[in-house]
């Protein structure tokens, strides 16, 4: 699918909204419509990545959605502590807010859920980059072995509670993988997704 067709499809795949940008389409209707184009996407991933964050459609289209596969896997606690998650700028920022007492209602709900259940309520979406060969279109290397795509608040709350809550030893994530041929970026000299 060429870039213009992708952009057109992604505009069509935004959830239906009213004049005030309130989503008017049900989650199940949206998932059905989305899966007409990308049938391999699990409903949970569609809802949390694109229904809840419609701008993600265009922001992440460099991944070539038709080439993605998803597996629900358990991430060991040691992997949760990896720099690719802990040092993600958004995760760091939300974690600092939490630890500094600047707790938003969203983080407060997540923290309460994690304290009561030992893990997050919904598995985040994580891109497999074990080979360290993925680069954002603007030339920045994706983190390795994983790049967090969706679930920054959940990771921040879990990481903030590492020393204060009884946490499970494994946490479910949607692991997103892609078979790809790598080409070299003219800008950075690093491999990029085709």
mmCIF file of C-alpha atoms in Angstrom:
data_model
loop_
_atom_site.group_PDB
_atom_site.id
_atom_site.type_symbol
_atom_site.label_atom_id
_atom_site.label_comp_id
_atom_site.label_asym_id
_atom_site.label_seq_id
_atom_site.Cartn_x
_atom_site.Cartn_y
_atom_site.Cartn_z
ATOM 1 C CA UNK A 1 0.000 0.000 0.000
ATOM 2 C CA UNK A 2 1.553 3.320 -1.014
ATOM 3 C CA UNK A 3 1.843 6.227 1.423
ATOM 4 C CA UNK A 4 -1.094 8.208 0.003
ATOM 5 C CA UNK A 5 -3.367 5.161 0.191
ATOM 6 C CA UNK A 6 -2.177 4.477 3.753
ATOM 7 C CA UNK A 7 -2.969 8.048 4.807
ATOM 8 C CA UNK A 8 -6.406 7.821 3.217
ATOM 9 C CA UNK A 9 -7.120 4.484 4.926
ATOM 10 C CA UNK A 10 -5.894 5.788 8.283
ATOM 11 C CA UNK A 11 -8.145 8.843 8.032
ATOM 12 C CA UNK A 12 -11.075 6.511 7.339
ATOM 13 C CA UNK A 13 -10.075 4.385 10.325
ATOM 14 C CA UNK A 14 -10.316 7.135 12.901
ATOM 15 C CA UNK A 15 -13.187 6.481 15.309
ATOM 16 C CA UNK A 16 -16.331 8.391 14.400
ATOM 17 C CA UNK A 17 -16.539 11.617 16.407
ATOM 18 C CA UNK A 18 -18.960 14.457 16.909
ATOM 19 C CA UNK A 19 -18.139 18.136 16.314
ATOM 20 C CA UNK A 20 -16.477 18.293 19.754
ATOM 21 C CA UNK A 21 -14.145 15.313 19.097
ATOM 22 C CA UNK A 22 -16.123 13.005 21.380
ATOM 23 C CA UNK A 23 -16.090 9.445 20.082
ATOM 24 C CA UNK A 24 -19.585 8.418 18.998
ATOM 25 C CA UNK A 25 -18.796 4.933 17.724
ATOM 26 C CA UNK A 26 -18.911 1.922 20.049
ATOM 27 C CA UNK A 27 -15.697 0.022 20.660
ATOM 28 C CA UNK A 28 -17.083 -3.158 19.100
ATOM 29 C CA UNK A 29 -18.270 -1.332 15.957
ATOM 30 C CA UNK A 30 -14.904 0.369 15.663
ATOM 31 C CA UNK A 31 -13.015 -2.931 16.033
ATOM 32 C CA UNK A 32 -15.146 -4.516 13.309
ATOM 33 C CA UNK A 33 -14.508 -1.630 10.947
ATOM 34 C CA UNK A 34 -10.767 -1.561 11.723
ATOM 35 C CA UNK A 35 -10.379 -5.299 11.174
ATOM 36 C CA UNK A 36 -11.756 -4.971 7.629
ATOM 37 C CA UNK A 37 -8.364 -3.422 6.803
ATOM 38 C CA UNK A 38 -6.099 -5.047 9.375
ATOM 39 C CA UNK A 39 -7.671 -8.351 10.385
ATOM 40 C CA UNK A 40 -4.676 -9.589 12.377
ATOM 41 C CA UNK A 41 -5.085 -6.942 15.098
ATOM 42 C CA UNK A 42 -6.605 -8.199 18.382
ATOM 43 C CA UNK A 43 -9.576 -6.148 19.594
ATOM 44 C CA UNK A 44 -7.754 -5.193 22.823
ATOM 45 C CA UNK A 45 -4.909 -3.677 20.810
ATOM 46 C CA UNK A 46 -7.280 -1.810 18.482
ATOM 47 C CA UNK A 47 -9.187 -0.295 21.402
ATOM 48 C CA UNK A 48 -6.273 0.829 23.523
ATOM 49 C CA UNK A 49 -3.943 1.907 20.717
ATOM 50 C CA UNK A 50 -6.272 3.528 18.182
ATOM 51 C CA UNK A 51 -9.779 3.920 19.652
ATOM 52 C CA UNK A 52 -8.438 5.554 22.823
ATOM 53 C CA UNK A 53 -5.685 7.439 20.921
ATOM 54 C CA UNK A 54 -6.908 8.170 17.363
ATOM 55 C CA UNK A 55 -3.805 10.208 16.469
ATOM 56 C CA UNK A 56 -1.711 7.068 16.897
ATOM 57 C CA UNK A 57 -2.960 5.878 13.512
ATOM 58 C CA UNK A 58 -0.928 8.475 11.652
ATOM 59 C CA UNK A 59 1.903 8.728 14.198
ATOM 60 C CA UNK A 60 2.753 5.043 13.941
ATOM 61 C CA UNK A 61 1.924 4.287 10.302
ATOM 62 C CA UNK A 62 5.652 3.936 9.579
ATOM 63 C CA UNK A 63 5.301 0.472 11.129
ATOM 64 C CA UNK A 64 3.265 -0.710 8.109
ATOM 65 C CA UNK A 65 0.308 -2.115 10.031
ATOM 66 C CA UNK A 66 -0.392 -4.870 7.523
ATOM 67 C CA UNK A 67 2.978 -6.465 8.402
ATOM 68 C CA UNK A 68 2.448 -6.554 12.175
ATOM 69 C CA UNK A 69 1.621 -9.615 14.240
ATOM 70 C CA UNK A 70 0.617 -9.720 17.905
ATOM 71 C CA UNK A 71 1.139 -12.208 20.702
ATOM 72 C CA UNK A 72 -0.142 -11.960 24.252
ATOM 73 C CA UNK A 73 2.959 -12.820 26.288
ATOM 74 C CA UNK A 74 4.143 -12.623 29.881
ATOM 75 C CA UNK A 75 6.972 -10.191 30.522
ATOM 76 C CA UNK A 76 9.180 -11.152 33.492
ATOM 77 C CA UNK A 77 9.742 -8.484 36.149
ATOM 78 C CA UNK A 78 13.432 -8.271 35.174
ATOM 79 C CA UNK A 79 12.344 -7.162 31.688
ATOM 80 C CA UNK A 80 9.954 -4.560 33.158
ATOM 81 C CA UNK A 81 13.012 -3.059 34.876
ATOM 82 C CA UNK A 82 14.948 -2.773 31.568
ATOM 83 C CA UNK A 83 16.119 0.692 30.538
ATOM 84 C CA UNK A 84 13.955 0.527 27.415
ATOM 85 C CA UNK A 85 10.942 0.928 29.725
ATOM 86 C CA UNK A 86 12.353 2.722 32.780
ATOM 87 C CA UNK A 87 14.159 5.367 30.733
ATOM 88 C CA UNK A 88 11.359 5.955 28.247
ATOM 89 C CA UNK A 89 10.880 9.741 28.548
ATOM 90 C CA UNK A 90 7.114 9.517 29.068
ATOM 91 C CA UNK A 91 7.384 6.698 31.590
ATOM 92 C CA UNK A 92 10.094 8.609 33.475
ATOM 93 C CA UNK A 93 7.993 11.773 33.531
ATOM 94 C CA UNK A 94 4.818 10.032 34.749
ATOM 95 C CA UNK A 95 6.821 8.056 37.311
ATOM 96 C CA UNK A 96 8.404 11.251 38.704
ATOM 97 C CA UNK A 97 4.982 12.885 38.947
ATOM 98 C CA UNK A 98 3.740 9.900 40.903
ATOM 99 C CA UNK A 99 6.737 9.750 43.242
ATOM 100 C CA UNK A 100 6.606 13.543 43.791
ATOM 101 C CA UNK A 101 2.968 13.303 44.866
ATOM 102 C CA UNK A 102 1.601 14.966 41.717
ATOM 103 C CA UNK A 103 -0.853 12.155 41.203
ATOM 104 C CA UNK A 104 -3.492 12.518 38.520
ATOM 105 C CA UNK A 105 -6.784 10.644 38.904
ATOM 106 C CA UNK A 106 -5.690 8.341 36.077
ATOM 107 C CA UNK A 107 -2.408 7.368 37.760
ATOM 108 C CA UNK A 108 -4.196 7.063 41.097
ATOM 109 C CA UNK A 109 -6.686 4.555 39.623
ATOM 110 C CA UNK A 110 -3.853 2.602 37.996
ATOM 111 C CA UNK A 111 -1.801 2.552 41.201
ATOM 112 C CA UNK A 112 -4.789 1.338 43.227
ATOM 113 C CA UNK A 113 -5.480 -1.405 40.671
ATOM 114 C CA UNK A 114 -1.822 -2.494 40.626
ATOM 115 C CA UNK A 115 -1.622 -2.510 44.433
ATOM 116 C CA UNK A 116 -4.752 -4.687 44.626
ATOM 117 C CA UNK A 117 -3.944 -7.046 41.712
ATOM 118 C CA UNK A 118 -0.142 -7.029 41.395
ATOM 119 C CA UNK A 119 -0.184 -5.958 37.744
ATOM 120 C CA UNK A 120 -1.863 -3.574 35.306
ATOM 121 C CA UNK A 121 -5.499 -3.876 34.201
ATOM 122 C CA UNK A 122 -4.822 -4.080 30.448
ATOM 123 C CA UNK A 123 -1.660 -5.368 28.722
ATOM 124 C CA UNK A 124 0.368 -2.544 27.114
ATOM 125 C CA UNK A 125 1.435 -2.723 23.454
ATOM 126 C CA UNK A 126 5.190 -3.274 23.036
ATOM 127 C CA UNK A 127 7.205 -3.486 19.818
ATOM 128 C CA UNK A 128 9.783 -6.263 19.599
ATOM 129 C CA UNK A 129 13.151 -4.723 18.722
ATOM 130 C CA UNK A 130 15.502 -7.397 20.009
ATOM 131 C CA UNK A 131 17.749 -7.008 16.966
ATOM 132 C CA UNK A 132 18.000 -3.222 17.568
ATOM 133 C CA UNK A 133 17.310 -2.538 13.902
ATOM 134 C CA UNK A 134 14.314 -0.198 14.088
ATOM 135 C CA UNK A 135 14.530 3.555 13.636
ATOM 136 C CA UNK A 136 11.743 6.129 13.810
ATOM 137 C CA UNK A 137 11.171 8.030 10.535
ATOM 138 C CA UNK A 138 12.778 11.133 12.065
ATOM 139 C CA UNK A 139 16.062 9.227 12.567
ATOM 140 C CA UNK A 140 15.912 8.330 16.272
ATOM 141 C CA UNK A 141 16.665 4.708 17.090
ATOM 142 C CA UNK A 142 13.895 2.757 18.774
ATOM 143 C CA UNK A 143 14.802 1.439 22.193
ATOM 144 C CA UNK A 144 15.931 -2.143 22.464
ATOM 145 C CA UNK A 145 15.062 -4.915 23.140
ATOM 146 C CA UNK A 146 11.574 -3.358 23.228
ATOM 147 C CA UNK A 147 9.913 -0.097 22.222
ATOM 148 C CA UNK A 148 6.845 0.843 24.240
ATOM 149 C CA UNK A 149 4.061 1.853 21.834
ATOM 150 C CA UNK A 150 1.098 2.226 24.188
ATOM 151 C CA UNK A 151 0.787 1.932 27.964
ATOM 152 C CA UNK A 152 3.160 4.594 29.288
ATOM 153 C CA UNK A 153 0.984 5.387 32.321
ATOM 154 C CA UNK A 154 0.716 1.693 33.208
ATOM 155 C CA UNK A 155 4.470 1.179 33.050
ATOM 156 C CA UNK A 156 5.056 4.355 35.098
ATOM 157 C CA UNK A 157 2.651 3.288 37.838
ATOM 158 C CA UNK A 158 4.080 -0.236 37.984
ATOM 159 C CA UNK A 159 7.675 0.997 38.093
ATOM 160 C CA UNK A 160 6.818 3.597 40.750
ATOM 161 C CA UNK A 161 5.371 0.822 42.916
ATOM 162 C CA UNK A 162 8.293 -1.611 42.554
ATOM 163 C CA UNK A 163 9.409 -1.153 46.164
ATOM 164 C CA UNK A 164 6.020 -0.504 47.772
ATOM 165 C CA UNK A 165 3.612 -3.126 46.450
ATOM 166 C CA UNK A 166 3.454 -6.881 46.142
ATOM 167 C CA UNK A 167 3.750 -7.301 42.402
ATOM 168 C CA UNK A 168 3.412 -10.374 40.229
ATOM 169 C CA UNK A 169 6.624 -11.840 38.841
ATOM 170 C CA UNK A 170 5.273 -11.576 35.258
ATOM 171 C CA UNK A 171 3.044 -9.045 33.499
ATOM 172 C CA UNK A 172 1.063 -9.536 30.302
ATOM 173 C CA UNK A 173 1.870 -7.408 27.274
ATOM 174 C CA UNK A 174 0.795 -7.434 23.643
ATOM 175 C CA UNK A 175 4.099 -8.075 21.866
ATOM 176 C CA UNK A 176 4.045 -6.601 18.388
ATOM 177 C CA UNK A 177 6.463 -8.158 15.885
ATOM 178 C CA UNK A 178 7.257 -7.597 12.262
ATOM 179 C CA UNK A 179 9.177 -9.492 9.632
ATOM 180 C CA UNK A 180 10.951 -6.937 7.525
ATOM 181 C CA UNK A 181 13.709 -6.285 5.084
ATOM 182 C CA UNK A 182 16.024 -3.642 6.438
ATOM 183 C CA UNK A 183 17.268 -0.767 4.343
ATOM 184 C CA UNK A 184 19.770 1.834 5.410
ATOM 185 C CA UNK A 185 18.501 5.283 6.319
ATOM 186 C CA UNK A 186 20.176 8.011 4.263
ATOM 187 C CA UNK A 187 19.832 10.338 7.242
ATOM 188 C CA UNK A 188 21.395 8.247 10.008
ATOM 189 C CA UNK A 189 23.003 5.287 8.256
ATOM 190 C CA UNK A 190 20.924 2.949 10.457
ATOM 191 C CA UNK A 191 18.558 0.277 9.187
ATOM 192 C CA UNK A 192 14.940 1.355 8.754
ATOM 193 C CA UNK A 193 11.699 -0.532 8.288
ATOM 194 C CA UNK A 194 10.541 -1.089 4.744
#
